[in-house]
């Protein structure tokens, strides 16, 4: 008969095979499976078998101490969390030591930042081994802060390059996944930070940025903002707070804010000698007729100042249609730009991707038949294009004028020469990486490395 050990609802244990000397575990007979907090989970092949490499921060709310682990994958399964959400998780086998008792358990790997414990021990791992007394805690002793310091000042601790946060809304977007992947491939510690899960403590003596669950984000080296237009105000407020904590932002808050104001950004570009299509802006519907004439008459383009990805952009083919569209927008208080229509562009424009003052890739976007907007999100087709020295010069000048380290610069070819349409501070990577085969995400990481004079890569 196997002697069962009585344990409390919380205990300190170790995971010898993963080289984790001490980790606090929640012992929960109400949970079926056991789980370990893991980040940067990356599968790889080893001798024809699937393994995973992952990073553990074994001490809750302490992200300075990291242990890089590797383990063979025994399964990948859907697990229902305590909050009711279903998640696909890698499953590994590893040894656990609790008191004087050791045995092998199954562990699922997941992010437990929002939980109170880095590890959960479920009933499958307890069967035949332990009995839980929920009134007890730490029956095998408490690991003191001094002991923690001793444990985690060992060679087990491995600092992974720079600590970089990707500040965005959707971790599943191609661009966001590629940036995380590129950073990890270059040896950096990458973290996805959901904008909506971040909140700020404004304090003269101890300012902080917190993440849902109580994690403090002050120890990042850099952030890469990917702010969707609807989150510009809050996102830029967060970036400013990071900047006040001396965290480097690949695009700073001021530059992003300026780029999102279409009228102001065009005024800035003109002041830097960048040519744009003739553009008009007026407040009153009484000025509609003169506004139309100002840009050369119909056909013309009407743009909502708040529009993105081709939304809120209308082609008015006749003067009457232009008057109707302009007055309709004005009647609901919308701010619009009126811009000359470049017919000779024939539904095509150029997207030049600028990183750290260099054009790293370029593509041509071509609109669907019957459509004048070439945006990829609207079904536009992307292809490789050879851009001229003048077009490169315009793109670089535009990014510099907006003070953007990363910019998607849209240019249209006209009979007057290349004209700048727009500068995007969070340009998508999928279309241009797919068309050109260039590692643009990697170039973005290199720009951060250059700021830190990071040479050991």
Coordinates of C-alpha atoms in Angstrom, one line a residue:
X1 CA 0.0 0.0 0.0
X2 CA 1.3 3.4 -1.0
X3 CA 1.6 5.9 1.9
X4 CA -0.2 9.1 1.1
X5 CA 1.2 12.4 2.2
X6 CA -1.1 15.1 3.7
X7 CA -0.5 18.5 2.1
X8 CA -2.1 21.9 2.5
X9 CA -4.0 23.9 -0.1
X10 CA -0.8 25.8 -0.9
X11 CA 2.7 24.4 -0.9
X12 CA 6.2 25.0 -2.2
X13 CA 7.5 22.4 -4.5
X14 CA 10.3 21.9 -7.0
X15 CA 10.5 20.7 -10.6
X16 CA 14.0 19.1 -10.8
X17 CA 13.9 18.1 -14.5
X18 CA 13.0 21.6 -15.5
X19 CA 15.6 23.0 -13.1
X20 CA 13.0 24.9 -11.1
X21 CA 14.3 24.8 -7.5
X22 CA 11.2 26.4 -5.9
X23 CA 7.7 27.3 -7.1
X24 CA 4.6 28.0 -5.1
X25 CA 1.7 25.6 -6.1
X26 CA -2.0 25.8 -5.6
X27 CA -3.2 22.3 -4.7
X28 CA -6.8 22.0 -6.0
X29 CA -8.7 18.8 -6.0
X30 CA -11.5 20.6 -7.9
X31 CA -9.3 20.9 -10.9
X32 CA -8.7 17.8 -13.1
X33 CA -5.5 18.8 -14.8
X34 CA -2.3 20.4 -13.6
X35 CA -0.9 23.6 -15.2
X36 CA 2.4 25.5 -15.2
X37 CA 2.8 29.1 -16.2
X38 CA 4.8 29.3 -19.4
X39 CA 5.6 32.0 -21.9
X40 CA 7.2 32.0 -25.4
X41 CA 6.2 28.4 -25.9
X42 CA 7.9 27.3 -29.1
X43 CA 7.7 23.7 -30.5
X44 CA 10.7 22.2 -32.2
X45 CA 11.9 18.8 -33.6
X46 CA 14.4 16.7 -31.6
X47 CA 15.3 13.3 -32.9
X48 CA 12.1 13.0 -34.8
X49 CA 10.0 13.9 -31.8
X50 CA 8.1 17.1 -30.9
X51 CA 9.6 19.1 -28.0
X52 CA 8.8 22.6 -26.7
X53 CA 11.0 25.3 -25.4
X54 CA 9.4 27.8 -23.0
X55 CA 10.3 30.4 -20.4
X56 CA 9.1 30.2 -16.8
X57 CA 9.0 33.2 -14.4
X58 CA 8.7 31.0 -11.3
X59 CA 8.0 33.7 -8.8
X60 CA 4.6 35.4 -9.0
X61 CA 4.8 39.1 -10.0
X62 CA 8.6 38.8 -10.6
X63 CA 9.5 38.8 -14.2
X64 CA 13.2 39.5 -13.7
X65 CA 14.0 35.8 -13.0
X66 CA 13.6 33.6 -16.0
X67 CA 14.3 29.9 -16.5
X68 CA 14.4 28.5 -20.1
X69 CA 13.1 25.0 -20.2
X70 CA 12.8 22.2 -22.7
X71 CA 10.5 19.2 -22.5
X72 CA 9.1 16.5 -24.8
X73 CA 5.5 17.0 -25.8
X74 CA 3.3 14.0 -24.9
X75 CA 0.0 15.5 -26.1
X76 CA -1.8 18.7 -27.2
X77 CA -5.3 19.0 -26.0
X78 CA -8.2 21.4 -25.4
X79 CA -8.4 22.4 -21.7
X80 CA -11.3 24.3 -20.1
X81 CA -10.0 26.9 -17.7
X82 CA -11.6 28.0 -14.4
X83 CA -13.1 30.9 -16.2
X84 CA -14.8 28.7 -18.7
X85 CA -12.7 29.4 -21.7
X86 CA -11.3 26.6 -23.9
X87 CA -7.6 26.7 -24.8
X88 CA -5.3 24.3 -26.8
X89 CA -2.3 23.5 -24.6
X90 CA 0.9 21.5 -24.9
X91 CA 1.2 18.7 -22.3
X92 CA 4.5 17.5 -20.9
X93 CA 5.6 14.9 -18.3
X94 CA 8.0 16.1 -15.5
X95 CA 9.0 15.2 -12.0
X96 CA 7.6 17.1 -9.0
X97 CA 9.2 17.1 -5.5
X98 CA 6.9 17.9 -2.6
X99 CA 8.5 17.5 0.8
X100 CA 10.4 14.2 0.6
X101 CA 8.1 12.7 -2.0
X102 CA 8.8 12.8 -5.8
X103 CA 6.8 11.5 -8.7
X104 CA 6.1 12.2 -12.4
X105 CA 3.1 14.3 -13.3
X106 CA 1.4 15.6 -16.5
X107 CA 1.6 19.4 -16.8
X108 CA -0.3 21.6 -19.3
X109 CA 1.6 24.8 -20.4
X110 CA -0.4 28.0 -20.3
X111 CA 0.0 31.7 -19.4
X112 CA -1.1 32.1 -15.7
X113 CA -0.2 35.8 -15.3
X114 CA -3.7 36.6 -14.2
X115 CA -3.8 33.8 -11.6
X116 CA -2.5 33.9 -8.1
X117 CA -0.2 30.9 -8.5
X118 CA 2.4 30.0 -11.2
X119 CA 1.4 26.4 -10.9
X120 CA -1.8 24.4 -10.3
X121 CA -1.8 20.8 -9.1
X122 CA -4.9 19.0 -10.1
X123 CA -6.4 15.7 -8.9
X124 CA -5.0 13.6 -11.7
X125 CA -1.5 14.3 -10.3
X126 CA -2.6 13.7 -6.7
X127 CA -4.3 10.3 -7.1
X128 CA -2.6 7.7 -4.9
X129 CA 0.0 10.1 -3.7
X130 CA -1.4 12.8 -1.5
X131 CA -4.4 13.9 0.6
X132 CA -5.4 17.6 0.7
X133 CA -6.2 19.2 4.0
X134 CA -7.8 22.6 2.8
X135 CA -7.3 24.1 6.3
X136 CA -3.5 23.7 6.1
X137 CA -0.9 25.7 4.2
X138 CA 2.8 25.1 3.6
X139 CA 3.1 21.9 5.6
X140 CA 6.6 21.4 4.2
X141 CA 7.8 24.9 5.2
X142 CA 7.9 28.3 3.5
X143 CA 10.6 29.3 1.1
X144 CA 12.0 32.6 2.5
X145 CA 12.8 35.6 0.4
X146 CA 16.5 35.0 1.2
X147 CA 16.2 31.5 -0.1
X148 CA 14.4 32.7 -3.2
X149 CA 17.3 35.1 -3.8
X150 CA 19.8 32.3 -3.4
X151 CA 17.9 29.9 -5.7
X152 CA 17.4 32.4 -8.4
X153 CA 20.9 33.9 -8.5
X154 CA 22.2 30.7 -10.1
X155 CA 23.3 29.7 -13.6
X156 CA 19.7 28.5 -14.1
X157 CA 18.7 32.0 -14.7
X158 CA 19.1 33.1 -18.3
X159 CA 18.4 36.6 -19.5
X160 CA 17.0 36.5 -23.0
X161 CA 18.3 39.5 -24.9
X162 CA 16.1 42.5 -24.6
X163 CA 12.7 42.5 -23.0
X164 CA 10.3 43.7 -25.6
X165 CA 6.5 44.2 -25.3
X166 CA 4.2 44.3 -28.4
X167 CA 1.4 46.7 -27.4
X168 CA -1.6 45.7 -29.6
X169 CA -5.1 44.4 -29.5
X170 CA -5.2 41.1 -31.3
X171 CA -2.4 38.5 -30.7
X172 CA -3.7 36.4 -33.6
X173 CA -3.1 39.0 -36.4
X174 CA -0.4 38.0 -38.9
X175 CA 1.6 41.2 -38.2
X176 CA 1.6 40.7 -34.4
X177 CA 2.6 37.0 -34.6
X178 CA 5.4 37.8 -37.0
X179 CA 6.9 40.5 -34.8
X180 CA 6.8 38.2 -31.8
X181 CA 8.4 35.4 -33.9
X182 CA 11.1 37.7 -35.3
X183 CA 12.0 39.0 -31.8
X184 CA 12.3 35.5 -30.4
X185 CA 14.4 34.2 -33.3
X186 CA 16.9 37.0 -32.5
X187 CA 17.1 36.0 -28.9
X188 CA 14.8 38.5 -27.2
X189 CA 12.1 38.0 -24.6
X190 CA 8.9 38.9 -26.4
X191 CA 5.6 39.6 -24.6
X192 CA 2.2 40.4 -26.2
X193 CA 0.6 43.2 -24.2
X194 CA -3.1 43.7 -24.8
X195 CA -3.8 47.5 -24.7
X196 CA -7.1 47.0 -22.9
X197 CA -5.5 45.0 -20.2
X198 CA -3.0 47.7 -19.3
X199 CA -3.6 50.5 -16.8
X200 CA -1.5 53.2 -15.3
X201 CA -0.5 54.5 -11.9
X202 CA 0.3 58.2 -12.1
X203 CA 2.5 59.0 -9.1
X204 CA 5.3 61.5 -8.6
X205 CA 7.5 59.0 -6.7
X206 CA 6.5 55.6 -8.0
X207 CA 4.7 55.7 -11.4
X208 CA 3.8 52.3 -12.8
X209 CA 2.0 50.4 -15.6
X210 CA 0.0 47.5 -14.5
X211 CA -1.4 44.5 -16.4
X212 CA -4.6 42.7 -15.6
X213 CA -4.0 40.4 -12.7
X214 CA -1.6 42.8 -11.0
X215 CA 1.6 42.3 -13.0
X216 CA 3.8 45.4 -13.1
X217 CA 5.3 46.2 -16.6
X218 CA 8.0 48.7 -15.6
X219 CA 10.9 46.5 -16.4
X220 CA 10.6 46.4 -20.2
X221 CA 13.5 47.6 -22.4
X222 CA 11.3 48.5 -25.4
X223 CA 7.8 48.4 -26.7
X224 CA 6.5 48.1 -30.3
X225 CA 3.1 49.9 -30.5
X226 CA 0.5 48.5 -33.0
X227 CA -2.3 50.8 -32.1
X228 CA -5.6 50.5 -33.9
X229 CA -7.3 53.8 -34.8
X230 CA -10.1 53.3 -32.3
X231 CA -7.6 53.0 -29.5
X232 CA -5.4 55.9 -30.4
X233 CA -6.1 58.1 -27.4
X234 CA -5.7 55.4 -24.8
X235 CA -2.9 53.6 -26.6
X236 CA -0.8 56.8 -26.9
X237 CA -1.5 57.6 -23.3
X238 CA 0.1 54.2 -22.4
X239 CA 3.0 54.8 -24.7
X240 CA 3.7 58.2 -23.0
X241 CA 3.7 56.5 -19.6
X242 CA 6.1 53.9 -20.9
X243 CA 8.3 56.6 -22.2
X244 CA 8.2 58.4 -18.9
X245 CA 9.6 55.2 -17.4
X246 CA 12.5 55.3 -19.9
X247 CA 11.1 52.4 -22.0
X248 CA 12.0 52.9 -25.6
X249 CA 9.0 53.0 -28.0
X250 CA 9.7 52.1 -31.6
X251 CA 7.2 54.7 -32.7
X252 CA 6.6 57.4 -30.0
X253 CA 3.3 58.7 -28.9
X254 CA 3.6 62.1 -30.4
X255 CA 4.4 60.7 -33.9
X256 CA 1.5 58.2 -33.8
X257 CA -0.9 61.0 -32.7
X258 CA 0.3 63.3 -35.5
X259 CA 0.0 60.5 -38.1
X260 CA -3.6 59.8 -37.1
X261 CA -4.6 63.4 -37.8
X262 CA -4.9 63.2 -41.6
X263 CA -5.2 67.0 -42.1
X264 CA -2.3 67.9 -39.7
X265 CA -0.1 65.2 -41.1
X266 CA -0.6 66.5 -44.7
X267 CA 0.2 70.0 -43.5
X268 CA 3.4 68.7 -41.9
X269 CA 4.4 66.8 -45.0
X270 CA 3.9 69.9 -47.2
X271 CA 6.0 71.9 -44.8
X272 CA 8.8 69.4 -45.4
X273 CA 8.6 69.7 -49.2
X274 CA 6.6 66.5 -49.9
X275 CA 4.1 66.7 -52.8
X276 CA 0.5 65.5 -52.3
X277 CA -2.6 65.6 -54.5
X278 CA -4.3 68.9 -54.3
X279 CA -6.5 68.8 -51.2
X280 CA -9.3 71.0 -49.8
X281 CA -10.7 71.3 -46.3
X282 CA -13.7 73.5 -45.3
X283 CA -16.1 73.7 -42.4
X284 CA -19.3 75.0 -43.9
X285 CA -21.5 73.5 -46.6
X286 CA -21.8 77.0 -48.0
X287 CA -18.2 76.6 -49.3
X288 CA -18.8 73.2 -51.1
X289 CA -18.9 74.7 -54.6
X290 CA -15.6 76.5 -54.2
X291 CA -14.1 73.5 -52.5
X292 CA -14.9 71.3 -55.5
X293 CA -13.4 73.8 -57.9
X294 CA -10.3 74.2 -55.7
X295 CA -9.2 70.6 -56.3
X296 CA -9.9 70.7 -60.1
X297 CA -13.6 69.7 -60.2
X298 CA -15.0 66.2 -60.5
X299 CA -14.2 63.4 -60.4
X300 CA -12.8 63.8 -57.0
X301 CA -12.1 61.9 -53.8
X302 CA -13.9 62.6 -50.5
X303 CA -12.2 61.3 -47.4
X304 CA -13.4 61.0 -43.8
X305 CA -10.6 62.2 -41.5
X306 CA -11.3 59.3 -39.2
X307 CA -11.4 56.7 -41.9
X308 CA -8.9 53.8 -42.1
X309 CA -8.0 51.0 -44.5
X310 CA -9.9 52.6 -47.3
X311 CA -13.1 53.0 -45.3
X312 CA -14.7 56.4 -45.4
X313 CA -13.2 57.1 -48.9
X314 CA -15.7 57.9 -51.7
X315 CA -15.1 58.6 -55.4
X316 CA -17.6 61.3 -56.6
X317 CA -17.6 61.1 -60.4
X318 CA -19.8 64.2 -61.1
X319 CA -20.1 67.6 -59.5
X320 CA -23.6 66.8 -58.4
X321 CA -22.5 63.6 -56.8
X322 CA -19.6 65.5 -55.1
X323 CA -22.0 68.1 -53.7
X324 CA -24.3 65.4 -52.4
X325 CA -21.5 63.4 -50.7
X326 CA -19.8 66.5 -49.2
X327 CA -23.1 67.9 -47.9
X328 CA -24.2 64.6 -46.5
X329 CA -21.0 64.2 -44.5
X330 CA -21.2 67.8 -43.3
X331 CA -24.8 67.4 -42.2
X332 CA -23.8 64.8 -39.6
X333 CA -20.8 66.9 -38.4
X334 CA -18.1 64.7 -40.0
X335 CA -14.7 66.2 -40.9
X336 CA -13.7 65.5 -44.5
X337 CA -10.9 66.2 -47.0
X338 CA -11.7 66.7 -50.6
X339 CA -8.8 65.6 -52.9
X340 CA -8.1 65.6 -56.6
X341 CA -8.6 62.2 -58.4
X342 CA -5.5 60.9 -60.1
X343 CA -7.2 59.1 -63.0
X344 CA -3.9 58.0 -64.6
X345 CA -3.0 55.9 -61.6
X346 CA -5.7 53.5 -62.8
X347 CA -6.6 52.1 -59.4
X348 CA -2.9 51.4 -58.4
X349 CA -0.7 52.8 -55.7
X350 CA 2.6 52.0 -54.0
X351 CA 3.2 51.0 -50.4
X352 CA 6.8 51.7 -49.3
X353 CA 7.8 50.3 -45.9
X354 CA 10.2 52.5 -44.1
X355 CA 12.2 51.2 -41.0
X356 CA 14.7 53.4 -39.3
X357 CA 15.2 55.7 -42.2
X358 CA 15.5 53.1 -45.0
X359 CA 13.0 51.7 -47.4
X360 CA 13.1 47.9 -46.6
X361 CA 10.4 46.8 -49.0
X362 CA 7.9 48.1 -51.6
X363 CA 4.9 46.7 -53.3
X364 CA 2.3 47.8 -55.8
X365 CA -1.4 47.5 -54.8
X366 CA -4.0 47.2 -57.5
X367 CA -7.7 47.6 -56.8
X368 CA -10.3 45.1 -57.8
X369 CA -12.1 45.7 -61.2
X370 CA -14.6 48.5 -60.7
X371 CA -12.9 49.7 -57.5
X372 CA -10.6 52.7 -57.1
X373 CA -9.2 51.9 -53.6
X374 CA -6.2 49.6 -53.7
X375 CA -6.1 48.7 -50.0
X376 CA -5.3 45.0 -49.4
X377 CA -8.1 44.9 -46.8
X378 CA -10.6 45.7 -49.6
X379 CA -9.4 42.9 -51.8
X380 CA -6.6 44.8 -53.5
X381 CA -3.8 42.7 -55.2
X382 CA -0.2 43.0 -54.0
X383 CA 2.8 42.5 -56.3
X384 CA 6.5 43.3 -56.4
X385 CA 7.3 46.7 -57.9
X386 CA 10.6 48.5 -58.7
X387 CA 10.4 51.9 -57.2
X388 CA 12.4 54.9 -58.3
X389 CA 15.0 56.8 -56.4
X390 CA 12.6 59.7 -56.2
X391 CA 9.8 57.5 -54.7
X392 CA 12.2 56.2 -52.1
X393 CA 13.3 59.7 -51.3
X394 CA 9.7 60.8 -50.8
X395 CA 9.0 57.8 -48.5
X396 CA 12.1 58.4 -46.3
X397 CA 11.4 62.2 -46.2
X398 CA 7.8 61.5 -45.2
X399 CA 8.7 59.1 -42.4
X400 CA 11.3 61.6 -41.1
X401 CA 8.9 64.5 -41.3
X402 CA 6.5 62.5 -39.1
X403 CA 9.4 61.3 -36.9
X404 CA 8.3 57.6 -37.4
X405 CA 10.8 54.8 -37.0
X406 CA 8.3 52.5 -38.7
X407 CA 6.0 53.8 -41.4
X408 CA 3.9 52.5 -44.3
X409 CA 4.1 55.3 -46.9
X410 CA 1.5 55.3 -49.7
X411 CA 2.4 57.0 -52.9
X412 CA 0.5 57.4 -56.2
X413 CA 2.1 57.8 -59.6
X414 CA 0.7 60.8 -61.5
X415 CA 1.4 62.8 -64.6
X416 CA 3.0 65.4 -62.2
X417 CA 5.3 62.7 -60.7
X418 CA 4.9 60.7 -57.5
X419 CA 2.5 62.1 -54.9
X420 CA 2.1 61.1 -51.3
X421 CA -1.3 59.9 -50.2
X422 CA -0.8 58.9 -46.6
X423 CA 1.6 57.8 -43.9
X424 CA 0.6 54.9 -41.7
X425 CA 2.2 54.5 -38.3
X426 CA 1.0 50.8 -37.8
X427 CA 1.3 49.3 -41.3
X428 CA 0.4 45.7 -41.8
X429 CA 3.0 43.2 -42.7
X430 CA 1.0 40.4 -44.3
X431 CA 0.5 41.8 -47.8
X432 CA 4.0 43.2 -48.2
X433 CA 5.9 40.3 -46.7
X434 CA 3.9 37.9 -48.8
X435 CA 4.5 39.9 -52.0
X436 CA 8.2 40.6 -51.4
X437 CA 9.4 37.7 -49.2
X438 CA 11.2 40.2 -47.1
X439 CA 11.6 39.8 -43.3
X440 CA 10.2 43.2 -42.4
X441 CA 9.4 42.1 -38.8
X442 CA 13.1 41.2 -38.4
X443 CA 14.0 44.7 -39.6
X444 CA 11.8 46.2 -36.9
X445 CA 13.6 44.2 -34.2
X446 CA 16.9 45.3 -35.7
X447 CA 15.9 49.0 -35.3
X448 CA 15.3 48.4 -31.6
X449 CA 18.7 46.6 -31.3
X450 CA 20.3 49.6 -33.0
X451 CA 18.9 51.9 -30.4
X452 CA 20.4 49.8 -27.6
X453 CA 23.6 49.3 -29.6
X454 CA 22.8 45.6 -29.2
X455 CA 25.7 43.8 -30.8
X456 CA 25.7 40.4 -29.1
X457 CA 23.4 38.7 -31.6

